[in-house]
């Protein structure tokens, strides 16, 4: 089994955002599963290409990032030990070990003191450096294999599945396009224009016969510069609205060449802009395969000075003993900004509902997860004392969402009150830094209110 790579799922676009959702569902702590289970995993690339040595016998070195993570954030996992076996790449690659690895022959044990749960800020903890072995010809290949154990989990020890993680290392020759880094922009004003740098270098040993570029702009960005080499389209529907550009440039890049666009790339921040991003990826032209895809991609992050007024709505219902009533909870983004968790795919917010005294939930919306009163796992979809309802990963200004609950009145309790609160689901709890009116992030569900309530 090989879990999905977080590097790939951070990319934008309909398919990528769907993958983000899969990552969140498949790799995050399983709130609706047994909270006493946990699993250790190894994060490693399936493949790594190395540039064949040149006429002087020298070859370029490349990083190989490997890490550990586990599933369940109810447990603290420490003392991770990643075992790396490079015997399979003898004569193919030479490996330089980092300081947190203790090598012995063709193996090493690498230390990971704290093993995290995977998330948007996850970073592999072990960086090996590889270069093609002297005399290795194009086409030579081998495997690096991994195993891992750590302290923690329900039994006190976690072990990654055996014989499940490896990296195939191949010596090759070809173009290697690399996008320069893009510094984030903060404090931008809605309505302003920004220049996004685009610097492309061929670090490979062969020319690139032109290249293709794919640009994906989030909903709060508009392309000001439009290139004749590009075609533009918008997407939406079940996914966050975006604008995409697919470009084909005929510029030949010889080994070592650097290229910039004929005109600077300008984007405009819309009036509803907040936390925006422009994702850029490139590939060699003429069907050539890039030697190292990890540097074919860059993100321009642009943060606007803007607000989004999130609000939650409660309900007041009346019913006699034995009757079932509907309490419809609500969320609304009053704007002016939109918000999209495009990198993580996490809900923009959760509606957290504590059930009033004297009633039982007989039907809950599909997006609402049953919990114990303290927030733990609850085994049945109905009858829970608390529910957490997840919103989509994006919300536009002036959009609303409702969560109707069927409540059976078991006994009449005057002014029975349940709490409704909007939470971020992250370390900030109920904090939304962009929200100018936090007071409307809480509400009540009142059953059988007295006239004074």
Short mmCIF file of C-alpha atoms in Angstrom, two decimals:
data_model
loop_
_atom_site.label_atom_id
_atom_site.label_comp_id
_atom_site.label_asym_id
_atom_site.label_seq_id
_atom_site.Cartn_x
_atom_site.Cartn_y
_atom_site.Cartn_z
CA UNK A 1 0.00 0.00 0.00
CA UNK A 2 1.29 3.47 -0.86
CA UNK A 3 -0.67 6.46 0.44
CA UNK A 4 -1.03 9.45 -1.86
CA UNK A 5 1.74 12.03 -2.00
CA UNK A 6 0.93 15.33 -0.34
CA UNK A 7 3.07 17.14 -2.90
CA UNK A 8 0.72 16.14 -5.68
CA UNK A 9 -2.49 16.77 -3.77
CA UNK A 10 -1.51 20.33 -2.94
CA UNK A 11 -1.98 21.25 -6.59
CA UNK A 12 -5.08 23.04 -7.76
CA UNK A 13 -7.66 22.07 -10.33
CA UNK A 14 -10.74 19.89 -10.18
CA UNK A 15 -8.85 16.63 -10.07
CA UNK A 16 -6.32 17.93 -7.59
CA UNK A 17 -8.93 19.30 -5.23
CA UNK A 18 -10.76 15.98 -5.37
CA UNK A 19 -7.48 14.34 -4.46
CA UNK A 20 -7.14 16.75 -1.55
CA UNK A 21 -10.52 15.55 -0.32
CA UNK A 22 -9.35 11.96 -0.61
CA UNK A 23 -6.19 12.78 1.28
CA UNK A 24 -8.18 14.40 4.06
CA UNK A 25 -10.61 11.51 4.24
CA UNK A 26 -8.07 8.75 3.89
CA UNK A 27 -5.08 9.99 5.84
CA UNK A 28 -6.38 12.32 8.53
CA UNK A 29 -7.40 11.07 11.96
CA UNK A 30 -10.53 8.92 11.46
CA UNK A 31 -13.10 10.63 13.64
CA UNK A 32 -15.86 8.20 12.65
CA UNK A 33 -13.70 5.11 13.01
CA UNK A 34 -12.35 3.42 16.11
CA UNK A 35 -10.48 6.19 17.91
CA UNK A 36 -8.29 3.59 19.61
CA UNK A 37 -6.65 2.56 16.33
CA UNK A 38 -3.57 4.06 14.76
CA UNK A 39 -1.12 3.24 11.96
CA UNK A 40 2.40 4.34 11.11
CA UNK A 41 3.18 5.21 7.49
CA UNK A 42 6.23 6.04 5.41
CA UNK A 43 6.10 8.95 2.96
CA UNK A 44 8.50 8.33 0.06
CA UNK A 45 8.45 8.98 -3.69
CA UNK A 46 7.76 5.95 -5.85
CA UNK A 47 10.38 6.99 -8.40
CA UNK A 48 13.50 9.12 -8.56
CA UNK A 49 15.44 9.91 -11.75
CA UNK A 50 19.12 10.85 -11.70
CA UNK A 51 20.92 12.68 -14.48
CA UNK A 52 23.57 10.49 -16.13
CA UNK A 53 27.11 11.76 -15.63
CA UNK A 54 28.56 14.06 -18.29
CA UNK A 55 31.79 13.72 -20.18
CA UNK A 56 33.76 14.70 -17.08
CA UNK A 57 32.09 11.89 -15.16
CA UNK A 58 30.33 14.31 -12.82
CA UNK A 59 26.61 13.99 -12.26
CA UNK A 60 24.13 16.25 -10.53
CA UNK A 61 22.98 15.40 -7.03
CA UNK A 62 19.30 15.35 -6.12
CA UNK A 63 17.48 15.28 -2.80
CA UNK A 64 15.30 12.32 -1.84
CA UNK A 65 12.87 13.27 0.92
CA UNK A 66 11.43 10.53 3.12
CA UNK A 67 9.29 10.91 6.23
CA UNK A 68 7.05 9.25 8.79
CA UNK A 69 3.50 10.07 9.84
CA UNK A 70 0.60 8.36 11.61
CA UNK A 71 -3.18 8.44 11.38
CA UNK A 72 -4.69 9.29 14.73
CA UNK A 73 -4.03 12.58 16.51
CA UNK A 74 -5.54 11.15 19.70
CA UNK A 75 -2.12 9.55 20.20
CA UNK A 76 1.31 11.11 20.59
CA UNK A 77 3.90 9.20 18.58
CA UNK A 78 7.62 9.68 19.25
CA UNK A 79 11.00 8.03 18.70
CA UNK A 80 10.41 7.19 15.04
CA UNK A 81 13.12 5.00 13.52
CA UNK A 82 13.22 4.86 9.73
CA UNK A 83 15.37 2.05 8.31
CA UNK A 84 16.74 2.68 4.81
CA UNK A 85 18.34 -0.06 2.69
CA UNK A 86 20.31 1.16 -0.34
CA UNK A 87 21.87 -2.17 -1.30
CA UNK A 88 19.52 -2.31 -4.31
CA UNK A 89 21.09 0.76 -5.92
CA UNK A 90 24.71 -0.42 -5.79
CA UNK A 91 26.37 0.68 -9.03
CA UNK A 92 23.35 2.85 -9.83
CA UNK A 93 23.49 5.66 -7.30
CA UNK A 94 25.69 7.05 -4.56
CA UNK A 95 23.92 8.17 -1.39
CA UNK A 96 24.94 10.85 1.10
CA UNK A 97 23.30 10.45 4.51
CA UNK A 98 21.96 13.39 6.56
CA UNK A 99 22.98 14.01 10.17
CA UNK A 100 19.89 12.31 11.61
CA UNK A 101 20.82 8.96 9.99
CA UNK A 102 23.31 6.43 11.42
CA UNK A 103 24.68 4.40 8.47
CA UNK A 104 26.15 0.92 8.68
CA UNK A 105 27.24 -0.50 5.34
CA UNK A 106 24.35 -0.25 2.90
CA UNK A 107 21.71 0.46 5.54
CA UNK A 108 20.99 3.26 7.96
CA UNK A 109 18.59 4.00 10.79
CA UNK A 110 17.28 7.56 10.70
CA UNK A 111 15.83 9.28 13.76
CA UNK A 112 12.45 11.06 13.75
CA UNK A 113 11.94 12.25 17.34
CA UNK A 114 8.32 13.40 16.86
CA UNK A 115 6.06 11.68 14.33
CA UNK A 116 3.19 13.94 13.20
CA UNK A 117 -0.24 13.36 11.74
CA UNK A 118 -0.14 14.29 8.09
CA UNK A 119 -1.63 17.65 7.11
CA UNK A 120 -1.14 20.71 4.97
CA UNK A 121 2.03 21.70 6.84
CA UNK A 122 3.58 18.21 6.73
CA UNK A 123 7.24 18.01 5.76
CA UNK A 124 9.36 14.83 5.42
CA UNK A 125 11.99 14.59 8.14
CA UNK A 126 14.81 12.75 6.33
CA UNK A 127 16.61 14.13 3.27
CA UNK A 128 19.00 11.82 1.46
CA UNK A 129 21.20 13.15 -1.35
CA UNK A 130 21.59 10.97 -4.45
CA UNK A 131 23.76 11.18 -7.55
CA UNK A 132 24.32 8.75 -10.38
CA UNK A 133 27.19 6.37 -9.64
CA UNK A 134 30.37 6.83 -11.64
CA UNK A 135 30.06 4.83 -14.83
CA UNK A 136 26.33 4.25 -14.47
CA UNK A 137 24.70 4.33 -17.90
CA UNK A 138 21.27 5.66 -18.81
CA UNK A 139 18.70 3.01 -18.03
CA UNK A 140 20.47 1.61 -14.95
CA UNK A 141 18.01 1.28 -12.09
CA UNK A 142 17.54 -0.18 -8.62
CA UNK A 143 15.39 0.11 -5.50
CA UNK A 144 15.75 1.78 -2.12
CA UNK A 145 13.55 0.09 0.48
CA UNK A 146 12.24 1.33 3.82
CA UNK A 147 10.87 0.08 7.14
CA UNK A 148 9.88 1.97 10.27
CA UNK A 149 8.81 1.65 13.90
CA UNK A 150 7.83 4.27 16.49
CA UNK A 151 6.70 4.58 20.08
CA UNK A 152 3.02 5.32 20.66
CA UNK A 153 -0.40 4.20 19.54
CA UNK A 154 -2.84 1.95 21.41
CA UNK A 155 -0.29 -0.81 22.09
CA UNK A 156 2.67 1.47 22.73
CA UNK A 157 4.47 0.53 19.50
CA UNK A 158 3.61 1.27 15.88
CA UNK A 159 5.13 -0.39 12.82
CA UNK A 160 4.76 0.59 9.19
CA UNK A 161 3.46 -2.18 6.89
CA UNK A 162 6.39 -4.33 5.83
CA UNK A 163 7.54 -4.56 2.21
CA UNK A 164 5.22 -1.73 1.21
CA UNK A 165 7.46 1.29 0.66
CA UNK A 166 10.28 1.71 -1.82
CA UNK A 167 11.73 4.15 -4.32
CA UNK A 168 12.86 3.04 -7.78
CA UNK A 169 15.99 4.99 -8.75
CA UNK A 170 16.75 5.28 -12.48
CA UNK A 171 19.72 6.85 -14.25
CA UNK A 172 18.46 8.81 -17.24
CA UNK A 173 19.27 11.61 -19.62
CA UNK A 174 16.89 14.34 -20.71
CA UNK A 175 15.67 17.86 -19.98
CA UNK A 176 15.01 18.90 -16.39
CA UNK A 177 12.88 22.03 -16.22
CA UNK A 178 12.92 23.91 -12.94
CA UNK A 179 10.66 26.79 -11.95
CA UNK A 180 12.14 29.48 -9.73
CA UNK A 181 10.60 30.09 -6.33
CA UNK A 182 7.89 32.71 -5.88
CA UNK A 183 7.81 34.81 -2.72
CA UNK A 184 4.36 35.12 -1.12
CA UNK A 185 2.53 38.44 -1.36
CA UNK A 186 0.78 39.73 1.77
CA UNK A 187 -1.20 42.87 2.47
CA UNK A 188 -2.46 43.26 -1.09
CA UNK A 189 -5.55 45.37 -1.64
CA UNK A 190 -8.62 43.99 -3.42
CA UNK A 191 -8.69 45.55 -6.89
CA UNK A 192 -4.91 45.82 -7.08
CA UNK A 193 -2.66 44.16 -9.65
CA UNK A 194 0.39 42.03 -8.85
CA UNK A 195 3.26 40.71 -10.96
CA UNK A 196 3.99 36.99 -10.64
CA UNK A 197 7.58 36.07 -11.53
CA UNK A 198 8.11 33.23 -13.99
CA UNK A 199 11.71 32.02 -14.30
CA UNK A 200 12.31 28.66 -15.97
CA UNK A 201 15.69 26.89 -16.15
CA UNK A 202 16.71 23.67 -17.88
CA UNK A 203 18.97 21.87 -15.41
CA UNK A 204 19.05 18.69 -17.49
CA UNK A 205 21.59 17.28 -19.89
CA UNK A 206 19.44 17.59 -23.02
CA UNK A 207 17.54 20.41 -24.69
CA UNK A 208 13.82 20.99 -24.18
CA UNK A 209 12.04 21.49 -27.50
CA UNK A 210 9.68 24.12 -26.17
CA UNK A 211 7.52 23.57 -23.10
CA UNK A 212 3.94 23.59 -21.89
CA UNK A 213 2.73 25.57 -18.89
CA UNK A 214 -0.50 25.12 -16.94
CA UNK A 215 -1.79 27.96 -14.78
CA UNK A 216 -4.64 27.61 -12.28
CA UNK A 217 -5.93 30.77 -10.60
CA UNK A 218 -8.20 30.72 -7.57
CA UNK A 219 -11.56 32.47 -7.58
CA UNK A 220 -10.24 35.80 -6.28
CA UNK A 221 -7.68 36.20 -9.09
CA UNK A 222 -8.10 37.37 -12.68
CA UNK A 223 -5.50 37.10 -15.43
CA UNK A 224 -4.58 40.59 -16.60
CA UNK A 225 -1.85 39.43 -18.97
CA UNK A 226 -3.21 37.05 -21.58
CA UNK A 227 -0.70 35.30 -23.82
CA UNK A 228 -1.50 34.24 -27.40
CA UNK A 229 0.20 30.91 -26.62
CA UNK A 230 -2.47 30.14 -24.00
CA UNK A 231 -6.09 29.06 -24.00
CA UNK A 232 -8.25 30.04 -21.02
CA UNK A 233 -11.25 28.39 -19.39
CA UNK A 234 -13.21 28.53 -16.13
CA UNK A 235 -14.41 25.63 -14.00
CA UNK A 236 -16.80 25.32 -11.07
CA UNK A 237 -19.80 23.18 -10.25
CA UNK A 238 -19.03 20.91 -7.30
CA UNK A 239 -15.57 22.45 -6.98
CA UNK A 240 -14.36 25.94 -6.17
CA UNK A 241 -14.60 28.28 -9.19
CA UNK A 242 -11.25 28.72 -10.89
CA UNK A 243 -9.66 30.01 -14.07
CA UNK A 244 -7.18 27.81 -15.95
CA UNK A 245 -4.72 28.58 -18.71
CA UNK A 246 -3.02 25.94 -20.86
CA UNK A 247 -0.02 27.30 -22.72
CA UNK A 248 2.37 25.96 -25.34
CA UNK A 249 5.63 27.88 -25.90
CA UNK A 250 8.05 26.98 -28.71
CA UNK A 251 11.12 28.43 -26.99
CA UNK A 252 14.00 25.90 -27.10
CA UNK A 253 15.88 25.59 -23.81
CA UNK A 254 19.36 24.18 -24.09
CA UNK A 255 20.99 22.68 -20.97
CA UNK A 256 21.63 25.55 -18.59
CA UNK A 257 19.30 28.01 -20.38
CA UNK A 258 16.94 30.26 -18.40
CA UNK A 259 13.74 31.69 -19.86
CA UNK A 260 11.29 34.38 -18.77
CA UNK A 261 7.95 35.18 -20.34
CA UNK A 262 7.86 37.75 -23.16
CA UNK A 263 5.66 39.97 -20.99
CA UNK A 264 5.45 39.93 -17.16
CA UNK A 265 2.57 37.89 -15.79
CA UNK A 266 0.07 40.22 -14.13
CA UNK A 267 -2.94 39.17 -12.06
CA UNK A 268 -5.68 41.27 -10.47
CA UNK A 269 -7.21 40.66 -7.05
CA UNK A 270 -10.99 40.79 -7.21
CA UNK A 271 -13.16 42.59 -4.64
CA UNK A 272 -13.87 39.21 -3.01
CA UNK A 273 -10.20 38.14 -2.84
CA UNK A 274 -8.77 36.91 0.45
CA UNK A 275 -6.31 33.99 0.51
CA UNK A 276 -5.52 33.43 -3.16
CA UNK A 277 -3.08 31.27 -5.08
CA UNK A 278 -1.86 30.82 -8.61
CA UNK A 279 -0.51 27.34 -9.31
CA UNK A 280 2.00 26.98 -12.14
CA UNK A 281 3.34 23.75 -13.61
CA UNK A 282 5.56 23.10 -16.63
CA UNK A 283 6.53 20.12 -18.77
CA UNK A 284 9.09 19.75 -21.60
CA UNK A 285 7.71 19.98 -25.10
CA UNK A 286 7.64 17.45 -27.91
CA UNK A 287 6.62 14.61 -25.57
CA UNK A 288 9.92 14.55 -23.66
CA UNK A 289 9.96 13.28 -20.08
CA UNK A 290 11.27 15.59 -17.38
CA UNK A 291 13.92 14.01 -15.17
CA UNK A 292 12.70 15.54 -11.91
CA UNK A 293 9.07 16.57 -11.63
CA UNK A 294 9.30 17.94 -8.10
CA UNK A 295 10.65 21.31 -9.30
CA UNK A 296 8.21 21.63 -12.22
CA UNK A 297 5.68 23.28 -9.95
CA UNK A 298 5.37 26.56 -8.04
CA UNK A 299 2.69 28.38 -6.09
CA UNK A 300 2.19 32.13 -5.99
CA UNK A 301 0.35 32.85 -2.72
CA UNK A 302 -1.37 36.24 -2.56
CA UNK A 303 -3.16 37.38 0.59
CA UNK A 304 -5.54 40.33 0.39
CA UNK A 305 -6.59 42.71 3.14
CA UNK A 306 -10.23 41.66 3.31
CA UNK A 307 -12.87 40.14 5.56
CA UNK A 308 -15.50 37.42 5.42
CA UNK A 309 -18.33 37.62 7.92
CA UNK A 310 -19.20 34.03 8.83
CA UNK A 311 -22.46 33.60 10.74
CA UNK A 312 -24.33 30.66 12.24
CA UNK A 313 -28.08 30.41 12.79
CA UNK A 314 -29.90 28.52 15.52
CA UNK A 315 -33.58 27.61 15.83
CA UNK A 316 -36.58 27.80 18.13
CA UNK A 317 -39.01 24.87 18.03
CA UNK A 318 -42.01 23.73 20.04
CA UNK A 319 -43.39 20.23 20.55
CA UNK A 320 -45.20 18.04 23.03
CA UNK A 321 -43.86 14.84 24.53
CA UNK A 322 -43.57 12.18 21.84
CA UNK A 323 -43.69 14.65 18.97
CA UNK A 324 -40.88 15.13 16.43
CA UNK A 325 -39.90 18.62 15.36
CA UNK A 326 -37.38 20.01 12.87
CA UNK A 327 -34.62 22.32 14.02
CA UNK A 328 -32.88 23.83 11.02
CA UNK A 329 -29.42 25.15 11.73
CA UNK A 330 -27.71 27.41 9.24
CA UNK A 331 -24.43 28.89 8.07
CA UNK A 332 -23.96 31.98 5.96
CA UNK A 333 -20.97 33.79 4.52
CA UNK A 334 -21.95 37.45 4.48
CA UNK A 335 -18.76 38.36 2.65
CA UNK A 336 -17.42 40.42 1.14
CA UNK A 337 -14.67 37.83 0.66
CA UNK A 338 -14.86 34.21 -0.37
CA UNK A 339 -12.70 31.53 1.25
CA UNK A 340 -11.27 28.28 -0.08
CA UNK A 341 -9.00 25.81 1.70
CA UNK A 342 -7.47 24.85 -1.62
CA UNK A 343 -4.29 23.32 -0.27
CA UNK A 344 -5.71 21.11 2.47
CA UNK A 345 -9.27 20.51 1.30
CA UNK A 346 -10.42 21.03 4.90
CA UNK A 347 -13.90 22.44 5.56
CA UNK A 348 -13.96 26.22 5.74
CA UNK A 349 -15.78 25.79 9.04
CA UNK A 350 -17.76 23.30 11.12
CA UNK A 351 -21.15 23.86 12.72
CA UNK A 352 -20.91 22.30 16.19
CA UNK A 353 -24.32 21.51 17.72
CA UNK A 354 -24.93 20.42 21.32
CA UNK A 355 -28.36 18.79 21.62
CA UNK A 356 -30.78 20.34 24.13
CA UNK A 357 -31.97 18.47 27.20
CA UNK A 358 -35.10 16.33 26.85
CA UNK A 359 -34.87 15.63 23.10
CA UNK A 360 -33.28 12.91 20.94
CA UNK A 361 -31.94 13.35 17.42
CA UNK A 362 -33.79 10.87 15.20
CA UNK A 363 -32.36 12.14 11.91
CA UNK A 364 -29.24 14.18 11.18
CA UNK A 365 -27.90 15.62 7.91
CA UNK A 366 -25.35 13.51 6.06
CA UNK A 367 -22.62 16.10 6.60
CA UNK A 368 -23.07 15.97 10.38
CA UNK A 369 -20.99 13.57 12.42
CA UNK A 370 -22.24 12.23 15.77
CA UNK A 371 -20.00 12.85 18.77
CA UNK A 372 -19.98 12.30 22.50
CA UNK A 373 -20.52 15.37 24.63
CA UNK A 374 -16.75 15.76 25.00
CA UNK A 375 -16.23 15.46 21.24
CA UNK A 376 -15.23 11.80 21.06
CA UNK A 377 -16.40 9.01 18.78
CA UNK A 378 -20.11 8.09 18.95
CA UNK A 379 -21.07 4.74 17.37
CA UNK A 380 -24.58 5.47 16.06
CA UNK A 381 -25.84 8.13 13.61
CA UNK A 382 -28.80 9.09 15.82
CA UNK A 383 -29.20 9.76 19.50
CA UNK A 384 -25.85 11.47 19.98
CA UNK A 385 -25.59 14.41 22.40
CA UNK A 386 -23.50 16.42 19.97
CA UNK A 387 -23.00 16.75 16.21
CA UNK A 388 -20.30 18.39 14.11
CA UNK A 389 -21.46 19.42 10.64
CA UNK A 390 -18.76 19.99 8.02
CA UNK A 391 -19.05 22.70 5.41
CA UNK A 392 -17.42 22.36 1.97
CA UNK A 393 -13.80 23.39 1.50
CA UNK A 394 -14.94 26.64 -0.14
CA UNK A 395 -17.66 29.24 0.31
CA UNK A 396 -18.60 32.22 -1.85
CA UNK A 397 -19.95 35.53 -0.53
CA UNK A 398 -23.69 35.54 0.22
CA UNK A 399 -23.96 31.76 0.19
CA UNK A 400 -25.85 29.80 2.83
CA UNK A 401 -26.12 26.19 3.92
CA UNK A 402 -28.74 24.57 6.15
CA UNK A 403 -28.58 21.53 8.44
CA UNK A 404 -32.05 20.25 9.38
CA UNK A 405 -32.21 17.99 12.46
CA UNK A 406 -35.23 15.89 13.43
CA UNK A 407 -35.68 16.10 17.20
CA UNK A 408 -38.02 13.83 19.16
CA UNK A 409 -39.32 15.48 22.32
CA UNK A 410 -38.93 12.81 25.00
CA UNK A 411 -40.01 15.09 27.82
CA UNK A 412 -40.97 18.72 27.87
CA UNK A 413 -38.29 20.88 29.44
CA UNK A 414 -39.07 24.57 29.40
CA UNK A 415 -36.42 26.60 27.60
CA UNK A 416 -34.28 23.54 26.86
CA UNK A 417 -31.26 25.06 25.12
CA UNK A 418 -28.53 23.63 22.92
CA UNK A 419 -25.44 25.48 21.81
CA UNK A 420 -24.52 26.07 18.17
CA UNK A 421 -21.01 27.33 17.51
CA UNK A 422 -18.95 27.81 14.40
CA UNK A 423 -15.49 26.24 14.66
CA UNK A 424 -12.52 26.20 12.33
CA UNK A 425 -11.68 22.58 13.04
CA UNK A 426 -8.00 23.49 13.30
CA UNK A 427 -5.71 24.64 16.09
CA UNK A 428 -7.49 27.99 16.12
CA UNK A 429 -10.68 26.40 17.48
CA UNK A 430 -13.40 29.01 17.10
CA UNK A 431 -11.03 31.67 15.76
CA UNK A 432 -11.47 33.11 12.27
CA UNK A 433 -8.93 35.93 11.90
CA UNK A 434 -10.67 37.28 8.80
CA UNK A 435 -14.12 37.45 10.46
CA UNK A 436 -15.03 41.00 11.59
CA UNK A 437 -18.08 39.88 13.65
CA UNK A 438 -17.18 36.88 15.83
CA UNK A 439 -20.27 37.52 17.95
CA UNK A 440 -22.52 35.95 15.28
CA UNK A 441 -20.50 32.72 15.26
CA UNK A 442 -22.63 31.33 18.09
CA UNK A 443 -26.36 30.70 18.36
CA UNK A 444 -28.89 28.60 20.28
CA UNK A 445 -31.42 25.88 19.60
CA UNK A 446 -34.27 26.43 22.07
CA UNK A 447 -37.01 23.83 22.54
CA UNK A 448 -40.30 24.87 24.11
CA UNK A 449 -39.28 28.41 24.94
CA UNK A 450 -41.27 30.31 27.53
CA UNK A 451 -42.42 33.81 26.56
CA UNK A 452 -39.60 35.37 28.57
CA UNK A 453 -36.84 33.21 26.95
#
